[in-house]
Amino acid sequence: MGRKFIVGGNWKMNGNKKGIDEILAFLAEGPLDPDVEVVIGCPSIYLDYVHSKLSPNCKNVAISAQNCYKVAKGAFTGEISPAMIKDIGAKWVILGHSERRNVFNESDELIAEKIGHSLEEGLHVIACIGELLEEREAGKTTDVVFRQMKAIAAKVKDWDKVVIAYEPVWAIGTGKTASPAQAQEVHAQLRSWLTDNVSKAVSDNMRIMYGGSVTAANCKELAKEKDIDGFLVGGASLKKEFVDIVNANK
Ligand SMILES: *[C@@H]1O[C@H](CO)[C@@H](O)[C@H](O)[C@H]1NC(C)=O
Ligand SMILES: *[C@@H]1O[C@H](CO)[C@@H](O)[C@H](O)[C@H]1NC(C)=O
């Protein structure tokens, strides 16, 4: 398989300059598996700080925003655009995270528009999808993630800069992790969806990250699954254990 393993750290709304210095220090110390693509998702106010402080040792670490708006500029108080993210030297944006969907009520349509615009601007996108606990318990997991994929696919012309993060919402920040088999099952279904609705080539090349209470203790088991191509890590990305998660395949 030619899919390069990718591990993202989503810091969410955490940290300050002192804490960020500590994170950048353990990333610089690593050692990080050079065959893994690492992406760190910083609060927007610190993107430039992180960009200026990232060690030259961290050649395989790129910087990501955690959200952006769907147009380049204008009267949208409080928002940031993909053009701004690129301007400070960051290359990625995380869109559609479950907290954007479920706390800030972003719709499938808005998320898809943000993804479409970010790609047009040349950013790489981590597109997040995932079902709520009640949706899983009602047997609706594939209905939900396929609906989310369909909205995204309507706005994506070129999938080269897209990675998908499957994050079952019931496993985010709860300490509950999907078992490797549960995660693999949905990852395989997503890959079939891509084969059926986009193309075999996109499906074969698409990296599908798993997110939801990934830790140093469970990452190796998850990484063994054939359709798990990386992780999107929340809380553990603020800790030195993130290095072990990056190195899950070693
Ligand atoms: C999102 O929707 C929920 C449920 O309708 C509501 O309670 C909440 O205030 C909304 N949040 C925002 C940020 O609009
Ligand atoms: C996409 O593929 C799945 C099966 O992999 C199918 O259920 C679905 O109807 C297809 N089309 C759309 C637009 O989702």
mmCIF file of C-alpha atoms and ligand atoms in Angstrom:
data_model
loop_
_atom_site.group_PDB
_atom_site.id
_atom_site.type_symbol
_atom_site.label_atom_id
_atom_site.label_comp_id
_atom_site.label_asym_id
_atom_site.label_seq_id
_atom_site.Cartn_x
_atom_site.Cartn_y
_atom_site.Cartn_z
ATOM 1 C CA MET A 1 0.000 0.000 0.000
ATOM 2 C CA GLY A 2 1.362 3.377 -0.976
ATOM 3 C CA ARG A 3 -0.598 5.394 1.551
ATOM 4 C CA LYS A 4 1.730 7.439 3.747
ATOM 5 C CA PHE A 5 0.787 7.246 7.428
ATOM 6 C CA ILE A 6 -0.470 10.588 8.724
ATOM 7 C CA VAL A 7 -0.910 11.689 12.322
ATOM 8 C CA GLY A 8 -2.628 14.934 13.225
ATOM 9 C CA GLY A 9 -2.686 16.630 16.595
ATOM 10 C CA ASN A 10 -5.810 18.672 17.274
ATOM 11 C CA TRP A 11 -4.988 20.956 20.184
ATOM 12 C CA LYS A 12 -8.547 22.336 20.181
ATOM 13 C CA MET A 13 -8.924 25.448 22.361
ATOM 14 C CA ASN A 14 -5.993 24.618 24.602
ATOM 15 C CA GLY A 15 -2.572 26.000 25.349
ATOM 16 C CA ASN A 16 -0.718 29.252 25.715
ATOM 17 C CA LYS A 17 2.742 30.323 24.566
ATOM 18 C CA LYS A 18 4.462 28.570 27.450
ATOM 19 C CA GLY A 19 2.582 25.312 26.843
ATOM 20 C CA ILE A 20 3.187 25.554 23.099
ATOM 21 C CA ASP A 21 6.929 25.957 23.710
ATOM 22 C CA GLU A 22 6.810 22.672 25.640
ATOM 23 C CA ILE A 23 4.959 20.889 22.846
ATOM 24 C CA LEU A 24 7.378 22.224 20.223
ATOM 25 C CA ALA A 25 10.277 21.071 22.408
ATOM 26 C CA PHE A 26 9.085 17.459 22.595
ATOM 27 C CA LEU A 27 8.347 17.452 18.871
ATOM 28 C CA ALA A 28 11.873 18.729 18.158
ATOM 29 C CA GLU A 29 13.330 16.105 20.469
ATOM 30 C CA GLY A 30 11.229 13.358 18.889
ATOM 31 C CA PRO A 31 12.513 11.383 17.305
ATOM 32 C CA LEU A 32 9.557 11.351 14.919
ATOM 33 C CA ASP A 33 9.345 8.544 12.370
ATOM 34 C CA PRO A 34 10.462 10.343 9.176
ATOM 35 C CA ASP A 35 8.040 8.222 7.112
ATOM 36 C CA VAL A 36 5.026 9.726 8.867
ATOM 37 C CA GLU A 37 3.365 12.959 7.864
ATOM 38 C CA VAL A 38 2.608 14.968 11.011
ATOM 39 C CA VAL A 39 0.129 17.831 11.155
ATOM 40 C CA ILE A 40 -0.449 19.994 14.219
ATOM 41 C CA GLY A 41 -3.764 21.814 14.511
ATOM 42 C CA CYS A 42 -3.254 25.003 16.502
ATOM 43 C CA PRO A 43 -5.682 27.647 17.731
ATOM 44 C CA SER A 44 -5.741 30.302 15.008
ATOM 45 C CA ILE A 45 -4.283 32.987 17.245
ATOM 46 C CA TYR A 46 -1.116 30.884 17.671
ATOM 47 C CA LEU A 47 -0.665 29.666 14.087
ATOM 48 C CA ASP A 48 1.958 32.280 13.289
ATOM 49 C CA TYR A 49 3.729 31.748 16.616
ATOM 50 C CA VAL A 50 3.939 28.000 16.012
ATOM 51 C CA HIS A 51 5.107 28.567 12.452
ATOM 52 C CA SER A 52 7.910 30.850 13.625
ATOM 53 C CA LYS A 53 8.992 28.538 16.466
ATOM 54 C CA LEU A 54 8.783 25.102 14.845
ATOM 55 C CA SER A 55 12.222 23.503 14.946
ATOM 56 C CA PRO A 56 14.063 22.825 11.681
ATOM 57 C CA ASN A 57 14.282 19.236 13.034
ATOM 58 C CA CYS A 58 10.554 18.961 12.429
ATOM 59 C CA LYS A 59 10.790 18.620 8.653
ATOM 60 C CA ASN A 60 7.809 16.291 8.475
ATOM 61 C CA VAL A 61 5.589 18.469 10.678
ATOM 62 C CA ALA A 62 3.099 20.811 9.016
ATOM 63 C CA ILE A 63 0.812 23.330 10.654
ATOM 64 C CA SER A 64 -2.957 23.329 10.441
ATOM 65 C CA ALA A 65 -5.783 25.646 11.371
ATOM 66 C CA GLN A 66 -8.779 24.079 13.119
ATOM 67 C CA ASN A 67 -11.412 25.905 11.107
ATOM 68 C CA CYS A 68 -11.830 28.665 8.516
ATOM 69 C CA TYR A 69 -14.521 30.442 6.569
ATOM 70 C CA LYS A 70 -15.697 29.705 3.027
ATOM 71 C CA VAL A 71 -14.566 32.887 1.251
ATOM 72 C CA ALA A 72 -11.238 34.721 0.882
ATOM 73 C CA LYS A 73 -12.061 37.961 2.693
ATOM 74 C CA GLY A 74 -14.780 40.392 3.589
ATOM 75 C CA ALA A 75 -17.180 41.472 6.286
ATOM 76 C CA PHE A 76 -17.136 38.303 8.407
ATOM 77 C CA THR A 77 -16.114 39.511 11.855
ATOM 78 C CA GLY A 78 -14.136 36.957 13.827
ATOM 79 C CA GLU A 79 -13.456 34.551 10.956
ATOM 80 C CA ILE A 80 -10.210 33.569 9.226
ATOM 81 C CA SER A 81 -9.809 32.551 5.591
ATOM 82 C CA PRO A 82 -7.709 29.924 3.818
ATOM 83 C CA ALA A 83 -5.806 32.805 2.191
ATOM 84 C CA MET A 84 -4.753 33.996 5.655
ATOM 85 C CA ILE A 85 -3.802 30.505 6.761
ATOM 86 C CA LYS A 86 -1.528 30.163 3.723
ATOM 87 C CA ASP A 87 -0.168 33.665 4.199
ATOM 88 C CA ILE A 88 1.332 32.799 7.589
ATOM 89 C CA GLY A 89 2.879 29.606 6.185
ATOM 90 C CA ALA A 90 0.423 26.956 7.347
ATOM 91 C CA LYS A 91 -0.642 24.349 4.804
ATOM 92 C CA TRP A 92 -3.615 22.568 6.327
ATOM 93 C CA VAL A 93 -7.033 23.123 7.809
ATOM 94 C CA ILE A 94 -9.216 20.754 9.823
ATOM 95 C CA LEU A 95 -12.861 21.100 8.784
ATOM 96 C CA GLY A 96 -16.065 19.477 9.936
ATOM 97 C CA HIS A 97 -14.777 18.419 13.334
ATOM 98 C CA SER A 98 -17.601 17.064 15.462
ATOM 99 C CA GLU A 99 -17.323 20.049 17.807
ATOM 100 C CA ARG A 100 -17.888 22.365 14.841
ATOM 101 C CA ARG A 101 -20.839 20.226 13.802
ATOM 102 C CA ASN A 102 -22.389 19.617 17.197
ATOM 103 C CA VAL A 103 -21.415 22.583 19.378
ATOM 104 C CA PHE A 104 -21.446 25.291 16.704
ATOM 105 C CA ASN A 105 -24.149 23.599 14.626
ATOM 106 C CA GLU A 106 -22.293 23.738 11.318
ATOM 107 C CA SER A 107 -24.267 21.977 8.603
ATOM 108 C CA ASP A 108 -22.990 19.389 6.134
ATOM 109 C CA GLU A 109 -23.493 22.030 3.450
ATOM 110 C CA LEU A 110 -21.464 24.774 5.184
ATOM 111 C CA ILE A 111 -18.654 22.326 5.957
ATOM 112 C CA ALA A 112 -18.606 21.188 2.342
ATOM 113 C CA GLU A 113 -18.438 24.797 1.131
ATOM 114 C CA LYS A 114 -15.517 25.491 3.465
ATOM 115 C CA ILE A 115 -13.750 22.384 2.180
ATOM 116 C CA GLY A 116 -14.360 23.345 -1.458
ATOM 117 C CA HIS A 117 -13.028 26.863 -0.965
ATOM 118 C CA SER A 118 -9.997 25.714 1.051
ATOM 119 C CA LEU A 119 -9.028 23.288 -1.725
ATOM 120 C CA GLU A 120 -9.455 25.979 -4.384
ATOM 121 C CA GLU A 121 -7.063 28.124 -2.339
ATOM 122 C CA GLY A 122 -4.545 25.270 -2.295
ATOM 123 C CA LEU A 123 -4.800 24.198 1.333
ATOM 124 C CA HIS A 124 -4.726 20.572 2.397
ATOM 125 C CA VAL A 125 -7.860 19.533 4.261
ATOM 126 C CA ILE A 126 -8.529 17.078 7.057
ATOM 127 C CA ALA A 127 -12.249 16.466 6.523
ATOM 128 C CA CYS A 128 -13.862 15.042 9.651
ATOM 129 C CA ILE A 129 -16.945 12.876 9.775
ATOM 130 C CA GLY A 130 -18.519 10.619 12.367
ATOM 131 C CA GLU A 131 -21.724 9.506 14.024
ATOM 132 C CA LEU A 132 -23.220 10.313 17.435
ATOM 133 C CA LEU A 133 -23.787 7.601 20.035
ATOM 134 C CA GLU A 134 -27.552 7.547 19.453
ATOM 135 C CA GLU A 135 -26.965 7.228 15.715
ATOM 136 C CA ARG A 136 -24.647 4.255 16.223
ATOM 137 C CA GLU A 137 -27.061 2.611 18.625
ATOM 138 C CA ALA A 138 -29.877 3.086 16.120
ATOM 139 C CA GLY A 139 -27.791 1.296 13.477
ATOM 140 C CA LYS A 140 -27.397 4.500 11.449
ATOM 141 C CA THR A 141 -23.613 4.803 11.353
ATOM 142 C CA THR A 142 -23.245 4.319 7.614
ATOM 143 C CA ASP A 143 -26.308 6.476 6.833
ATOM 144 C CA VAL A 144 -24.678 9.337 8.723
ATOM 145 C CA VAL A 145 -21.112 9.042 7.461
ATOM 146 C CA PHE A 146 -22.252 8.439 3.872
ATOM 147 C CA ARG A 147 -24.515 11.517 4.070
ATOM 148 C CA GLN A 148 -21.535 13.558 5.341
ATOM 149 C CA MET A 149 -19.300 12.152 2.567
ATOM 150 C CA LYS A 150 -21.892 12.900 -0.096
ATOM 151 C CA ALA A 151 -22.076 16.567 0.967
ATOM 152 C CA ILE A 152 -18.272 16.816 0.907
ATOM 153 C CA ALA A 153 -17.923 15.031 -2.435
ATOM 154 C CA ALA A 154 -20.306 17.526 -4.043
ATOM 155 C CA LYS A 155 -17.708 20.279 -3.466
ATOM 156 C CA VAL A 156 -14.460 18.413 -4.116
ATOM 157 C CA LYS A 157 -13.046 18.384 -7.648
ATOM 158 C CA ASP A 158 -9.604 17.056 -6.814
ATOM 159 C CA TRP A 159 -9.115 14.695 -3.860
ATOM 160 C CA ASP A 160 -5.291 14.830 -3.790
ATOM 161 C CA LYS A 161 -5.188 17.294 -0.895
ATOM 162 C CA VAL A 162 -7.947 15.682 1.133
ATOM 163 C CA VAL A 163 -7.609 13.229 3.982
ATOM 164 C CA ILE A 164 -10.639 11.920 5.820
ATOM 165 C CA ALA A 165 -10.786 11.645 9.587
ATOM 166 C CA TYR A 166 -13.395 9.206 10.861
ATOM 167 C CA GLU A 167 -14.181 10.201 14.419
ATOM 168 C CA PRO A 168 -17.079 8.431 16.101
ATOM 169 C CA VAL A 169 -18.428 11.215 18.300
ATOM 170 C CA TRP A 170 -19.050 8.832 21.203
ATOM 171 C CA ALA A 171 -15.304 8.170 21.342
ATOM 172 C CA ILE A 172 -14.128 11.794 21.351
ATOM 173 C CA GLY A 173 -12.861 12.984 24.711
ATOM 174 C CA THR A 174 -14.799 10.245 26.472
ATOM 175 C CA GLY A 175 -11.978 7.780 27.008
ATOM 176 C CA LYS A 176 -14.027 5.255 24.983
ATOM 177 C CA THR A 177 -12.180 4.116 21.901
ATOM 178 C CA ALA A 178 -13.714 2.261 19.038
ATOM 179 C CA SER A 179 -12.184 -1.211 19.005
ATOM 180 C CA PRO A 180 -9.759 -1.744 16.127
ATOM 181 C CA ALA A 181 -12.431 -3.941 14.502
ATOM 182 C CA GLN A 182 -15.163 -1.299 14.908
ATOM 183 C CA ALA A 183 -12.926 1.388 13.432
ATOM 184 C CA GLN A 184 -11.731 -0.870 10.602
ATOM 185 C CA GLU A 185 -15.321 -1.761 9.692
ATOM 186 C CA VAL A 186 -16.287 1.880 9.124
ATOM 187 C CA HIS A 187 -12.987 2.713 7.394
ATOM 188 C CA ALA A 188 -13.569 -0.140 4.949
ATOM 189 C CA GLN A 189 -17.144 1.050 4.333
ATOM 190 C CA LEU A 190 -15.848 4.562 3.638
ATOM 191 C CA ARG A 191 -13.312 3.185 1.195
ATOM 192 C CA SER A 192 -16.084 1.280 -0.606
ATOM 193 C CA TRP A 193 -18.158 4.425 -0.674
ATOM 194 C CA LEU A 194 -15.283 6.211 -2.397
ATOM 195 C CA THR A 195 -14.887 3.382 -4.904
ATOM 196 C CA ASP A 196 -18.596 3.412 -5.712
ATOM 197 C CA ASN A 197 -19.191 7.159 -5.709
ATOM 198 C CA VAL A 198 -15.864 8.756 -6.646
ATOM 199 C CA SER A 199 -13.335 6.386 -8.197
ATOM 200 C CA LYS A 200 -11.201 3.352 -7.523
ATOM 201 C CA ALA A 201 -8.041 5.486 -7.727
ATOM 202 C CA VAL A 202 -9.276 8.010 -5.162
ATOM 203 C CA SER A 203 -10.404 5.184 -2.917
ATOM 204 C CA ASP A 204 -7.060 3.379 -3.129
ATOM 205 C CA ASN A 205 -5.080 6.529 -2.397
ATOM 206 C CA MET A 206 -7.318 8.096 0.239
ATOM 207 C CA ARG A 207 -5.854 8.209 3.700
ATOM 208 C CA ILE A 208 -8.504 7.630 6.344
ATOM 209 C CA MET A 209 -7.431 8.670 9.822
ATOM 210 C CA TYR A 210 -9.123 7.394 12.946
ATOM 211 C CA GLY A 211 -9.888 9.796 15.770
ATOM 212 C CA GLY A 212 -11.428 9.330 19.183
ATOM 213 C CA SER A 213 -9.435 8.773 22.370
ATOM 214 C CA VAL A 214 -6.296 7.562 20.594
ATOM 215 C CA THR A 215 -3.458 7.099 23.074
ATOM 216 C CA ALA A 216 0.047 5.655 23.128
ATOM 217 C CA ALA A 217 -1.507 2.558 24.697
ATOM 218 C CA ASN A 218 -4.012 1.767 21.921
ATOM 219 C CA CYS A 219 -2.422 3.265 18.799
ATOM 220 C CA LYS A 220 -0.359 0.251 17.754
ATOM 221 C CA GLU A 221 -3.356 -2.078 17.675
ATOM 222 C CA LEU A 222 -5.403 0.434 15.686
ATOM 223 C CA ALA A 223 -2.529 1.076 13.250
ATOM 224 C CA LYS A 224 -2.431 -2.604 12.298
ATOM 225 C CA GLU A 225 -5.856 -2.396 10.639
ATOM 226 C CA LYS A 226 -5.520 -2.258 6.886
ATOM 227 C CA ASP A 227 -7.791 0.724 6.264
ATOM 228 C CA ILE A 228 -6.516 2.860 9.152
ATOM 229 C CA ASP A 229 -3.928 5.195 7.633
ATOM 230 C CA GLY A 230 -3.282 7.451 10.581
ATOM 231 C CA PHE A 231 -4.822 9.215 13.537
ATOM 232 C CA LEU A 232 -6.326 12.512 14.485
ATOM 233 C CA VAL A 233 -5.367 12.906 18.116
ATOM 234 C CA GLY A 234 -7.076 15.212 20.597
ATOM 235 C CA GLY A 235 -5.982 15.430 24.236
ATOM 236 C CA ALA A 236 -2.938 13.202 23.793
ATOM 237 C CA SER A 237 -1.502 15.602 21.203
ATOM 238 C CA LEU A 238 -0.760 18.068 24.004
ATOM 239 C CA LYS A 239 1.453 15.526 25.746
ATOM 240 C CA LYS A 240 4.778 13.902 25.001
ATOM 241 C CA GLU A 241 2.902 10.669 24.353
ATOM 242 C CA PHE A 242 2.019 12.216 20.952
ATOM 243 C CA VAL A 243 5.527 11.228 19.794
ATOM 244 C CA ASP A 244 4.705 7.562 20.531
ATOM 245 C CA ILE A 245 1.467 7.865 18.575
ATOM 246 C CA VAL A 246 3.311 9.340 15.587
ATOM 247 C CA ASN A 247 5.641 6.350 15.838
ATOM 248 C CA ALA A 248 2.796 3.811 16.131
ATOM 249 C CA ASN A 249 4.093 1.804 13.177
ATOM 250 C CA LYS A 250 7.655 1.466 14.473
HETATM 251 C C1 LIG B 1 -26.765 24.556 18.515
HETATM 252 O O1 LIG B 1 -27.993 23.886 18.566
HETATM 253 C C2 LIG B 1 -28.380 23.507 19.872
HETATM 254 C C3 LIG B 1 -29.631 22.655 19.777
HETATM 255 O O2 LIG B 1 -30.566 23.212 18.905
HETATM 256 C C4 LIG B 1 -28.585 24.780 20.733
HETATM 257 O O3 LIG B 1 -28.933 24.432 22.040
HETATM 258 C C5 LIG B 1 -27.273 25.563 20.723
HETATM 259 O O4 LIG B 1 -27.438 26.774 21.414
HETATM 260 C C6 LIG B 1 -26.801 25.847 19.311
HETATM 261 N N1 LIG B 1 -25.484 26.440 19.378
HETATM 262 C C7 LIG B 1 -25.118 27.528 18.699
HETATM 263 C C8 LIG B 1 -23.714 27.987 18.883
HETATM 264 O O5 LIG B 1 -25.899 28.135 17.974
HETATM 265 C C1 LIG B 2 -22.456 5.555 -2.766
HETATM 266 O O1 LIG B 2 -22.073 4.248 -2.427
HETATM 267 C C2 LIG B 2 -22.850 3.607 -1.437
HETATM 268 C C3 LIG B 2 -22.341 2.190 -1.233
HETATM 269 O O2 LIG B 2 -20.962 2.091 -1.130
HETATM 270 C C4 LIG B 2 -24.307 3.642 -1.755
HETATM 271 O O3 LIG B 2 -25.048 3.109 -0.684
HETATM 272 C C5 LIG B 2 -24.762 5.049 -2.082
HETATM 273 O O4 LIG B 2 -26.096 5.077 -2.429
HETATM 274 C C6 LIG B 2 -23.905 5.635 -3.176
HETATM 275 N N1 LIG B 2 -24.328 6.947 -3.636
HETATM 276 C C7 LIG B 2 -24.393 8.059 -2.905
HETATM 277 C C8 LIG B 2 -24.698 9.306 -3.685
HETATM 278 O O5 LIG B 2 -24.192 8.112 -1.724
#
